[in-house]
PDB file of C-alpha atoms in Angstrom:
ATOM      1  CA  MET A   1       0.000   0.000   0.000  1.00 53.00           C
ATOM      2  CA  ALA A   2       1.338   3.431  -0.973  1.00 67.00           C
ATOM      3  CA  GLU A   3       2.166   6.165   1.518  1.00 80.00           C
ATOM      4  CA  SER A   4      -0.428   8.752   2.554  1.00 86.00           C
ATOM      5  CA  ILE A   5       0.782  11.923   4.244  1.00 91.00           C
ATOM      6  CA  ARG A   6      -0.562  15.314   5.290  1.00 94.00           C
ATOM      7  CA  ILE A   7       1.246  18.613   4.646  1.00 94.00           C
ATOM      8  CA  THR A   8       0.283  22.038   5.989  1.00 94.00           C
ATOM      9  CA  SER A   9       3.246  24.226   4.945  1.00 94.00           C
ATOM     10  CA  MET A  10       4.102  25.894   1.629  1.00 93.00           C
ATOM     11  CA  SER A  11       7.789  25.383   2.476  1.00 94.00           C
ATOM     12  CA  ASN A  12       7.485  21.587   2.313  1.00 95.00           C
ATOM     13  CA  GLN A  13       9.720  20.071  -0.387  1.00 95.00           C
ATOM     14  CA  ILE A  14       6.827  18.271  -2.104  1.00 95.00           C
ATOM     15  CA  ILE A  15       4.854  21.513  -2.390  1.00 95.00           C
ATOM     16  CA  LYS A  16       7.948  23.250  -3.778  1.00 94.00           C
ATOM     17  CA  GLU A  17       8.271  20.528  -6.415  1.00 94.00           C
ATOM     18  CA  VAL A  18       4.619  20.897  -7.401  1.00 94.00           C
ATOM     19  CA  LYS A  19       5.052  24.658  -7.793  1.00 93.00           C
ATOM     20  CA  SER A  20       8.212  24.141  -9.873  1.00 95.00           C
ATOM     21  CA  LEU A  21       6.264  22.050 -12.381  1.00 95.00           C
ATOM     22  CA  ASN A  22       4.434  25.181 -13.499  1.00 92.00           C
ATOM     23  CA  ASN A  23       7.556  26.180 -15.439  1.00 93.00           C
ATOM     24  CA  LYS A  24       9.410  24.353 -18.199  1.00 94.00           C
ATOM     25  CA  LYS A  25      12.736  24.213 -16.370  1.00 95.00           C
ATOM     26  CA  GLY A  26      11.105  22.481 -13.409  1.00 95.00           C
ATOM     27  CA  ARG A  27       9.324  19.989 -15.676  1.00 95.00           C
ATOM     28  CA  MET A  28      12.568  19.190 -17.494  1.00 94.00           C
ATOM     29  CA  LYS A  29      14.445  18.642 -14.225  1.00 95.00           C
ATOM     30  CA  ALA A  30      11.774  16.408 -12.693  1.00 95.00           C
ATOM     31  CA  GLN A  31      10.684  14.786 -15.978  1.00 95.00           C
ATOM     32  CA  ALA A  32       7.170  15.229 -14.648  1.00 96.00           C
ATOM     33  CA  ILE A  33       4.007  17.164 -15.439  1.00 95.00           C
ATOM     34  CA  LEU A  34       1.025  18.547 -13.540  1.00 94.00           C
ATOM     35  CA  LEU A  35      -2.507  17.303 -14.157  1.00 94.00           C
ATOM     36  CA  GLU A  36      -4.987  19.573 -12.439  1.00 93.00           C
ATOM     37  CA  GLY A  37      -8.660  18.720 -12.087  1.00 91.00           C
ATOM     38  CA  TRP A  38     -10.862  15.685 -11.626  1.00 90.00           C
ATOM     39  CA  ARG A  39     -11.627  15.020 -15.297  1.00 89.00           C
ATOM     40  CA  LEU A  40      -8.030  15.356 -16.472  1.00 91.00           C
ATOM     41  CA  VAL A  41      -6.725  13.078 -13.729  1.00 93.00           C
ATOM     42  CA  LYS A  42      -9.334  10.393 -14.468  1.00 91.00           C
ATOM     43  CA  ASP A  43      -8.623  10.570 -18.210  1.00 90.00           C
ATOM     44  CA  ALA A  44      -4.894  10.212 -17.570  1.00 91.00           C
ATOM     45  CA  LEU A  45      -5.503   7.169 -15.371  1.00 92.00           C
ATOM     46  CA  ASP A  46      -7.786   5.602 -17.992  1.00 90.00           C
ATOM     47  CA  TRP A  47      -5.026   5.939 -20.603  1.00 89.00           C
ATOM     48  CA  GLY A  48      -2.309   4.493 -18.416  1.00 88.00           C
ATOM     49  CA  ALA A  49      -0.406   7.615 -17.402  1.00 90.00           C
ATOM     50  CA  LYS A  50       2.244   6.918 -14.756  1.00 93.00           C
ATOM     51  CA  ILE A  51       1.151   8.865 -11.684  1.00 95.00           C
ATOM     52  CA  ARG A  52       3.840   9.553  -9.091  1.00 96.00           C
ATOM     53  CA  TYR A  53       1.516  10.992  -6.464  1.00 96.00           C
ATOM     54  CA  PHE A  54      -1.729  12.880  -5.869  1.00 96.00           C
ATOM     55  CA  ILE A  55      -2.156  16.194  -4.066  1.00 96.00           C
ATOM     56  CA  VAL A  56      -5.689  16.441  -2.660  1.00 96.00           C
ATOM     57  CA  SER A  57      -7.514  19.020  -0.569  1.00 95.00           C
ATOM     58  CA  ASP A  58      -9.192  18.140   2.715  1.00 95.00           C
ATOM     59  CA  SER A  59     -12.634  18.671   1.206  1.00 95.00           C
ATOM     60  CA  PHE A  60     -11.830  16.431  -1.792  1.00 94.00           C
ATOM     61  CA  SER A  61     -10.601  13.710   0.554  1.00 92.00           C
ATOM     62  CA  GLN A  62     -13.859  13.849   2.491  1.00 92.00           C
ATOM     63  CA  LYS A  63     -16.041  13.661  -0.648  1.00 91.00           C
ATOM     64  CA  GLU A  64     -13.975  11.229  -2.732  1.00 89.00           C
ATOM     65  CA  GLY A  65     -12.584   8.882  -0.127  1.00 84.00           C
ATOM     66  CA  LEU A  66     -13.788   5.860  -2.123  1.00 85.00           C
ATOM     67  CA  PHE A  67     -11.799   6.936  -5.189  1.00 87.00           C
ATOM     68  CA  LEU A  68      -8.663   7.476  -3.119  1.00 85.00           C
ATOM     69  CA  SER A  69      -9.070   4.080  -1.474  1.00 86.00           C
ATOM     70  CA  LYS A  70      -9.140   2.475  -4.935  1.00 86.00           C
ATOM     71  CA  MET A  71      -5.898   4.337  -5.754  1.00 87.00           C
ATOM     72  CA  SER A  72      -4.150   2.992  -2.667  1.00 82.00           C
ATOM     73  CA  ASN A  73      -1.125   1.987  -4.772  1.00 90.00           C
ATOM     74  CA  ILE A  74      -0.393   5.673  -5.481  1.00 93.00           C
ATOM     75  CA  LYS A  75       1.042   8.019  -2.863  1.00 94.00           C
ATOM     76  CA  THR A  76      -1.455  10.662  -1.653  1.00 95.00           C
ATOM     77  CA  VAL A  77      -0.543  14.030  -0.159  1.00 95.00           C
ATOM     78  CA  GLN A  78      -3.431  15.722   1.652  1.00 95.00           C
ATOM     79  CA  VAL A  79      -3.373  19.488   2.271  1.00 96.00           C
ATOM     80  CA  PRO A  80      -5.760  22.085   3.731  1.00 96.00           C
ATOM     81  CA  ASP A  81      -8.142  23.689   1.202  1.00 95.00           C
ATOM     82  CA  GLU A  82      -6.450  27.089   1.574  1.00 94.00           C
ATOM     83  CA  LEU A  83      -3.016  25.622   0.805  1.00 95.00           C
ATOM     84  CA  PHE A  84      -4.423  23.677  -2.143  1.00 95.00           C
ATOM     85  CA  SER A  85      -5.824  26.917  -3.628  1.00 93.00           C
ATOM     86  CA  ARG A  86      -2.387  28.521  -3.359  1.00 92.00           C
ATOM     87  CA  ILE A  87      -0.651  25.812  -5.384  1.00 92.00           C
ATOM     88  CA  CYS A  88      -3.331  25.653  -8.110  1.00 89.00           C
ATOM     89  CA  GLU A  89      -3.317  27.591 -11.368  1.00 83.00           C
ATOM     90  CA  THR A  90      -7.062  27.374 -11.994  1.00 82.00           C
ATOM     91  CA  GLU A  91      -9.493  29.884 -10.520  1.00 81.00           C
ATOM     92  CA  THR A  92     -11.912  27.224  -9.263  1.00 84.00           C
ATOM     93  CA  PRO A  93      -9.807  24.293  -8.004  1.00 87.00           C
ATOM     94  CA  GLN A  94     -11.454  20.873  -8.057  1.00 91.00           C
ATOM     95  CA  GLY A  95      -9.427  19.503  -5.162  1.00 94.00           C
ATOM     96  CA  ILE A  96      -7.075  17.094  -6.932  1.00 96.00           C
ATOM     97  CA  ILE A  97      -3.749  17.376  -8.738  1.00 96.00           C
ATOM     98  CA  ALA A  98      -1.697  14.484 -10.075  1.00 95.00           C
ATOM     99  CA  VAL A  99       2.041  14.621 -10.653  1.00 96.00           C
ATOM    100  CA  ALA A 100       2.683  12.302 -13.596  1.00 95.00           C
ATOM    101  CA  GLU A 101       5.751  11.227 -15.526  1.00 94.00           C
ATOM    102  CA  LYS A 102       6.274  12.942 -18.866  1.00 92.00           C
ATOM    103  CA  PRO A 103       5.186  10.673 -21.740  1.00 89.00           C
ATOM    104  CA  VAL A 104       8.058   9.144 -23.715  1.00 88.00           C
ATOM    105  CA  TYR A 105       7.606   8.182 -27.378  1.00 89.00           C
ATOM    106  CA  ASP A 106       9.646   6.192 -29.869  1.00 89.00           C
ATOM    107  CA  LYS A 107       9.822   8.666 -32.754  1.00 87.00           C
ATOM    108  CA  LYS A 108      11.151   6.119 -35.259  1.00 86.00           C
ATOM    109  CA  GLU A 109       8.362   3.655 -34.485  1.00 89.00           C
ATOM    110  CA  ILE A 110       5.692   6.359 -34.785  1.00 90.00           C
ATOM    111  CA  PHE A 111       7.087   7.681 -38.078  1.00 88.00           C
ATOM    112  CA  ARG A 112       7.199   4.151 -39.474  1.00 87.00           C
ATOM    113  CA  ASN A 113       3.454   3.781 -39.081  1.00 88.00           C
ATOM    114  CA  ILE A 114       2.322   7.356 -39.563  1.00 91.00           C
ATOM    115  CA  ASP A 115      -0.489   8.231 -41.940  1.00 94.00           C
ATOM    116  CA  LYS A 116      -1.536  11.753 -40.956  1.00 96.00           C
ATOM    117  CA  VAL A 117       0.350  14.247 -38.832  1.00 97.00           C
ATOM    118  CA  ILE A 118       0.018  17.937 -37.994  1.00 98.00           C
ATOM    119  CA  ALA A 119       3.402  19.710 -37.918  1.00 98.00           C
ATOM    120  CA  LEU A 120       3.688  23.045 -36.089  1.00 98.00           C
ATOM    121  CA  GLU A 121       6.514  25.541 -36.497  1.00 98.00           C
ATOM    122  CA  ASN A 122       7.077  28.037 -33.678  1.00 97.00           C
ATOM    123  CA  ILE A 123       3.542  27.955 -32.251  1.00 97.00           C
ATOM    124  CA  GLN A 124       3.598  30.188 -29.166  1.00 97.00           C
ATOM    125  CA  ASP A 125       0.121  30.358 -27.673  1.00 96.00           C
ATOM    126  CA  PRO A 126      -0.704  27.537 -25.204  1.00 96.00           C
ATOM    127  CA  GLY A 127      -4.417  27.721 -26.027  1.00 95.00           C
ATOM    128  CA  ASN A 128      -3.715  27.380 -29.750  1.00 96.00           C
ATOM    129  CA  LEU A 129      -1.495  24.354 -29.237  1.00 97.00           C
ATOM    130  CA  GLY A 130      -3.976  22.669 -26.915  1.00 97.00           C
ATOM    131  CA  THR A 131      -6.820  23.198 -29.377  1.00 97.00           C
ATOM    132  CA  ILE A 132      -4.760  21.827 -32.277  1.00 97.00           C
ATOM    133  CA  ILE A 133      -3.812  18.704 -30.307  1.00 97.00           C
ATOM    134  CA  ARG A 134      -7.481  18.182 -29.437  1.00 96.00           C
ATOM    135  CA  SER A 135      -8.563  18.625 -33.098  1.00 97.00           C
ATOM    136  CA  ALA A 136      -5.886  16.199 -34.307  1.00 97.00           C
ATOM    137  CA  ASP A 137      -7.045  13.640 -31.762  1.00 96.00           C
ATOM    138  CA  ALA A 138     -10.712  14.120 -32.672  1.00 96.00           C
ATOM    139  CA  CYS A 139     -10.058  13.584 -36.384  1.00 96.00           C
ATOM    140  CA  GLY A 140      -7.901  10.497 -36.001  1.00 96.00           C
ATOM    141  CA  PHE A 141      -4.459  11.939 -36.717  1.00 97.00           C
ATOM    142  CA  ASP A 142      -1.495   9.815 -35.682  1.00 96.00           C
ATOM    143  CA  ALA A 143       0.783  12.431 -34.135  1.00 97.00           C
ATOM    144  CA  VAL A 144       1.531  16.096 -33.540  1.00 98.00           C
ATOM    145  CA  LEU A 145       5.008  17.326 -34.460  1.00 97.00           C
ATOM    146  CA  LEU A 146       6.405  20.489 -32.860  1.00 97.00           C
ATOM    147  CA  SER A 147       9.483  22.571 -33.574  1.00 97.00           C
ATOM    148  CA  LYS A 148      11.588  22.971 -30.425  1.00 96.00           C
ATOM    149  CA  ASP A 149      11.000  26.761 -30.364  1.00 96.00           C
ATOM    150  CA  SER A 150       7.259  26.188 -29.892  1.00 97.00           C
ATOM    151  CA  VAL A 151       5.465  26.465 -26.556  1.00 97.00           C
ATOM    152  CA  ASP A 152       6.094  23.476 -24.278  1.00 96.00           C
ATOM    153  CA  PRO A 153       3.321  20.891 -24.893  1.00 96.00           C
ATOM    154  CA  TYR A 154       3.355  20.114 -21.156  1.00 95.00           C
ATOM    155  CA  ASN A 155       2.642  23.692 -20.133  1.00 94.00           C
ATOM    156  CA  PRO A 156      -0.354  23.395 -17.732  1.00 92.00           C
ATOM    157  CA  LYS A 157      -2.432  25.701 -19.975  1.00 93.00           C
ATOM    158  CA  VAL A 158      -1.738  23.480 -22.978  1.00 96.00           C
ATOM    159  CA  ILE A 159      -2.649  20.365 -21.012  1.00 94.00           C
ATOM    160  CA  ARG A 160      -5.960  21.850 -19.854  1.00 91.00           C
ATOM    161  CA  SER A 161      -6.785  23.031 -23.393  1.00 92.00           C
ATOM    162  CA  THR A 162      -6.348  19.524 -24.792  1.00 92.00           C
ATOM    163  CA  MET A 163      -9.123  18.224 -22.475  1.00 87.00           C
ATOM    164  CA  GLY A 164      -7.269  14.916 -22.116  1.00 86.00           C
ATOM    165  CA  SER A 165      -6.235  14.510 -25.758  1.00 91.00           C
ATOM    166  CA  LEU A 166      -2.583  14.834 -24.786  1.00 90.00           C
ATOM    167  CA  PHE A 167      -2.820  11.229 -23.558  1.00 89.00           C
ATOM    168  CA  HIS A 168      -4.475   9.927 -26.733  1.00 91.00           C
ATOM    169  CA  ILE A 169      -2.038  11.173 -29.393  1.00 95.00           C
ATOM    170  CA  PRO A 170       1.781  11.353 -29.398  1.00 95.00           C
ATOM    171  CA  VAL A 171       3.264  14.866 -29.327  1.00 96.00           C
ATOM    172  CA  ILE A 172       6.853  14.879 -30.561  1.00 96.00           C
ATOM    173  CA  VAL A 173       9.238  17.829 -30.234  1.00 96.00           C
ATOM    174  CA  ALA A 174      11.746  17.911 -33.119  1.00 95.00           C
ATOM    175  CA  GLU A 175      15.231  19.158 -32.330  1.00 93.00           C
ATOM    176  CA  ASN A 176      15.644  19.969 -36.026  1.00 96.00           C
ATOM    177  CA  PHE A 177      12.245  20.702 -37.554  1.00 97.00           C
ATOM    178  CA  SER A 178      13.304  20.875 -41.217  1.00 96.00           C
ATOM    179  CA  GLU A 179      15.305  17.639 -40.979  1.00 96.00           C
ATOM    180  CA  THR A 180      12.322  15.910 -39.419  1.00 96.00           C
ATOM    181  CA  LEU A 181      10.060  17.157 -42.222  1.00 97.00           C
ATOM    182  CA  ASN A 182      12.515  15.736 -44.740  1.00 96.00           C
ATOM    183  CA  GLU A 183      12.396  12.447 -42.825  1.00 94.00           C
ATOM    184  CA  LEU A 184       8.616  12.410 -43.204  1.00 95.00           C
ATOM    185  CA  LYS A 185       9.038  13.204 -46.884  1.00 95.00           C
ATOM    186  CA  SER A 186      11.391  10.241 -47.331  1.00 93.00           C
ATOM    187  CA  ASN A 187       8.600   8.060 -45.912  1.00 92.00           C
ATOM    188  CA  ASN A 188       6.321   9.156 -48.782  1.00 94.00           C
ATOM    189  CA  ILE A 189       4.329  11.595 -46.684  1.00 96.00           C
ATOM    190  CA  LEU A 190       3.041  14.623 -48.604  1.00 97.00           C
ATOM    191  CA  LEU A 191       4.127  17.882 -46.963  1.00 98.00           C
ATOM    192  CA  ALA A 192       1.228  20.339 -47.307  1.00 98.00           C
ATOM    193  CA  ALA A 193       2.078  23.776 -45.931  1.00 97.00           C
ATOM    194  CA  ALA A 194      -0.617  26.275 -44.987  1.00 96.00           C
ATOM    195  CA  HIS A 195       0.154  29.491 -46.870  1.00 93.00           C
ATOM    196  CA  THR A 196      -1.997  32.329 -48.147  1.00 83.00           C
ATOM    197  CA  ARG A 197      -0.167  33.209 -51.380  1.00 82.00           C
ATOM    198  CA  ASP A 198      -0.163  31.257 -54.655  1.00 83.00           C
ATOM    199  CA  SER A 199      -1.700  28.227 -52.968  1.00 89.00           C
ATOM    200  CA  LEU A 200      -4.333  25.629 -53.805  1.00 93.00           C
ATOM    201  CA  PRO A 201      -7.697  25.906 -52.065  1.00 94.00           C
ATOM    202  CA  CYS A 202      -7.588  23.084 -49.514  1.00 94.00           C
ATOM    203  CA  TRP A 203     -10.464  21.149 -51.080  1.00 93.00           C
ATOM    204  CA  GLN A 204      -8.667  21.122 -54.463  1.00 95.00           C
ATOM    205  CA  ALA A 205      -5.489  19.612 -53.003  1.00 95.00           C
ATOM    206  CA  ASP A 206      -5.377  15.835 -52.628  1.00 96.00           C
ATOM    207  CA  LEU A 207      -5.048  15.367 -48.871  1.00 96.00           C
ATOM    208  CA  SER A 208      -6.600  11.909 -48.785  1.00 95.00           C
ATOM    209  CA  GLY A 209      -3.345   9.951 -48.559  1.00 94.00           C
ATOM    210  CA  LYS A 210      -0.360  10.099 -46.216  1.00 96.00           C
ATOM    211  CA  VAL A 211       0.035  13.761 -45.380  1.00 97.00           C
ATOM    212  CA  ALA A 212       1.628  16.213 -42.977  1.00 98.00           C
ATOM    213  CA  ILE A 213      -0.248  19.492 -42.582  1.00 98.00           C
ATOM    214  CA  ILE A 214       2.257  22.208 -41.659  1.00 98.00           C
ATOM    215  CA  ILE A 215       1.137  25.301 -39.721  1.00 98.00           C
ATOM    216  CA  GLY A 216       3.358  28.267 -38.870  1.00 96.00           C
ATOM    217  CA  ASN A 217       3.760  30.867 -36.164  1.00 95.00           C
ATOM    218  CA  GLU A 218       0.705  32.931 -35.192  1.00 93.00           C
ATOM    219  CA  GLY A 219       2.198  36.201 -36.394  1.00 91.00           C
ATOM    220  CA  ASN A 220       4.795  35.307 -39.023  1.00 91.00           C
ATOM    221  CA  GLY A 221       3.518  32.099 -40.576  1.00 92.00           C
ATOM    222  CA  LEU A 222       5.956  29.508 -41.900  1.00 96.00           C
ATOM    223  CA  SER A 223       9.648  30.142 -42.461  1.00 96.00           C
ATOM    224  CA  ASP A 224      11.034  30.270 -46.006  1.00 96.00           C
ATOM    225  CA  LYS A 225      13.066  27.142 -45.266  1.00 96.00           C
ATOM    226  CA  VAL A 226       9.961  25.114 -44.445  1.00 97.00           C
ATOM    227  CA  LEU A 227       8.065  26.486 -47.459  1.00 96.00           C
ATOM    228  CA  GLU A 228      10.936  25.343 -49.699  1.00 96.00           C
ATOM    229  CA  ILE A 229      10.740  21.822 -48.257  1.00 96.00           C
ATOM    230  CA  ALA A 230       6.949  21.574 -48.669  1.00 97.00           C
ATOM    231  CA  ASP A 231       5.543  19.587 -51.595  1.00 97.00           C
ATOM    232  CA  ILE A 232       2.487  21.841 -51.930  1.00 97.00           C
ATOM    233  CA  THR A 233       1.018  24.920 -50.276  1.00 97.00           C
ATOM    234  CA  VAL A 234      -2.666  25.095 -49.420  1.00 97.00           C
ATOM    235  CA  MET A 235      -5.012  27.849 -48.362  1.00 94.00           C
ATOM    236  CA  ILE A 236      -8.466  28.177 -46.825  1.00 94.00           C
ATOM    237  CA  PRO A 237     -10.575  30.505 -49.007  1.00 91.00           C
ATOM    238  CA  MET A 238     -12.279  33.231 -46.950  1.00 89.00           C
ATOM    239  CA  PRO A 239     -15.213  34.975 -48.650  1.00 87.00           C
ATOM    240  CA  GLY A 240     -15.779  37.197 -45.619  1.00 89.00           C
ATOM    241  CA  LYS A 241     -13.909  40.310 -44.505  1.00 84.00           C
ATOM    242  CA  ALA A 242     -11.572  38.786 -41.901  1.00 83.00           C
ATOM    243  CA  GLU A 243      -7.923  39.015 -42.829  1.00 79.00           C
ATOM    244  CA  SER A 244      -7.066  35.511 -41.652  1.00 81.00           C
ATOM    245  CA  PHE A 245      -7.919  32.609 -39.370  1.00 89.00           C
ATOM    246  CA  ASN A 246      -5.913  32.200 -36.198  1.00 91.00           C
ATOM    247  CA  ALA A 247      -3.486  29.279 -36.101  1.00 94.00           C
ATOM    248  CA  SER A 248      -5.725  26.853 -34.202  1.00 96.00           C
ATOM    249  CA  ALA A 249      -8.761  27.579 -36.397  1.00 96.00           C
ATOM    250  CA  ALA A 250      -6.744  27.145 -39.605  1.00 95.00           C
ATOM    251  CA  ALA A 251      -5.161  23.940 -38.333  1.00 97.00           C
ATOM    252  CA  SER A 252      -8.521  22.519 -37.256  1.00 97.00           C
ATOM    253  CA  ILE A 253     -10.121  23.266 -40.643  1.00 97.00           C
ATOM    254  CA  LEU A 254      -7.261  21.598 -42.534  1.00 97.00           C
ATOM    255  CA  ILE A 255      -7.234  18.634 -40.150  1.00 98.00           C
ATOM    256  CA  TYR A 256     -10.956  18.164 -40.745  1.00 97.00           C
ATOM    257  CA  GLU A 257     -10.500  18.523 -44.525  1.00 97.00           C
ATOM    258  CA  CYS A 258      -7.935  15.699 -44.444  1.00 96.00           C
ATOM    259  CA  MET A 259     -10.372  13.488 -42.559  1.00 95.00           C
ATOM    260  CA  ARG A 260     -13.231  14.404 -44.918  1.00 95.00           C
ATOM    261  CA  GLN A 261     -11.173  13.545 -47.989  1.00 95.00           C
ATOM    262  CA  LYS A 262      -9.913  10.287 -46.532  1.00 90.00           C
ATOM    263  CA  LYS A 263     -13.424   9.153 -45.582  1.00 85.00           C
ATOM    264  CA  GLY A 264     -14.656  10.074 -49.078  1.00 76.00           C
ATOM    265  CA  SER A 265     -11.785   8.129 -50.654  1.00 69.00           C
ATOM    266  CA  GLU A 266     -12.518   5.062 -48.539  1.00 69.00           C
ATOM    267  CA  LYS A 267     -16.227   5.252 -49.414  1.00 60.00           C
ATOM    268  CA  ASN A 268     -15.444   5.400 -53.127  1.00 60.00           C
ATOM    269  CA  LYS A 269     -13.210   2.332 -52.849  1.00 61.00           C
ATOM    270  CA  ILE A 270     -16.003   0.373 -51.178  1.00 50.00           C
ATOM    271  CA  CYS A 271     -18.461   1.435 -53.881  1.00 43.00           C
TER     272      CYS A 271
END
């Protein structure tokens, strides 16, 4: 049976570790991430995340004692409600935080079996990244690829925005983004870059096969180097007056278009 302890001080080493996981340096050092909230913790458990320990408030412990008893193999740290509120990032804490090990993926194995991937260059907004991961998961993509200068996928705001999808789909950070794109290309994956100039409307491009949709930075778009590597560039026609979609909206539309085309292709084969 795992240890269960009670802590009442912010200066306790465990509480300090939990606070450190709100920044990238702390997550890198501990190789751990924070999962805050009842739904996110349950989803992580359902998908086999490796939980190091729980932090729970007194009130959560009183209400959810049965759940905690079922998790008796995982260390539980109980704290007063006021202390729990101080270590949380959310405005309305739900009384439970899990400290989990960072997921580890075999990039070569994933790339060997990949069919559809969303590749993101220098995405900076946590909400955008979380939404894109969630869209990719919803539409059956195999992976999300990130350039190393993008926002950390294990930023707590990213994790909350994914609504659990972070545990359903591999997110791989590429040390060299352009080299990784060329690796995908060598595996016969079409590199389709989102670009507004001299590009095919997305529904005219053939995105039904093995494809990587490439989305650029929120303000500057894709780099010239990535555009040179791309096989095709695609755009989303906008008959309205808006200048552009934001990165997560554009990515979600193109992700859905890939799924729509693939389903249509499969239907035609059956017919």
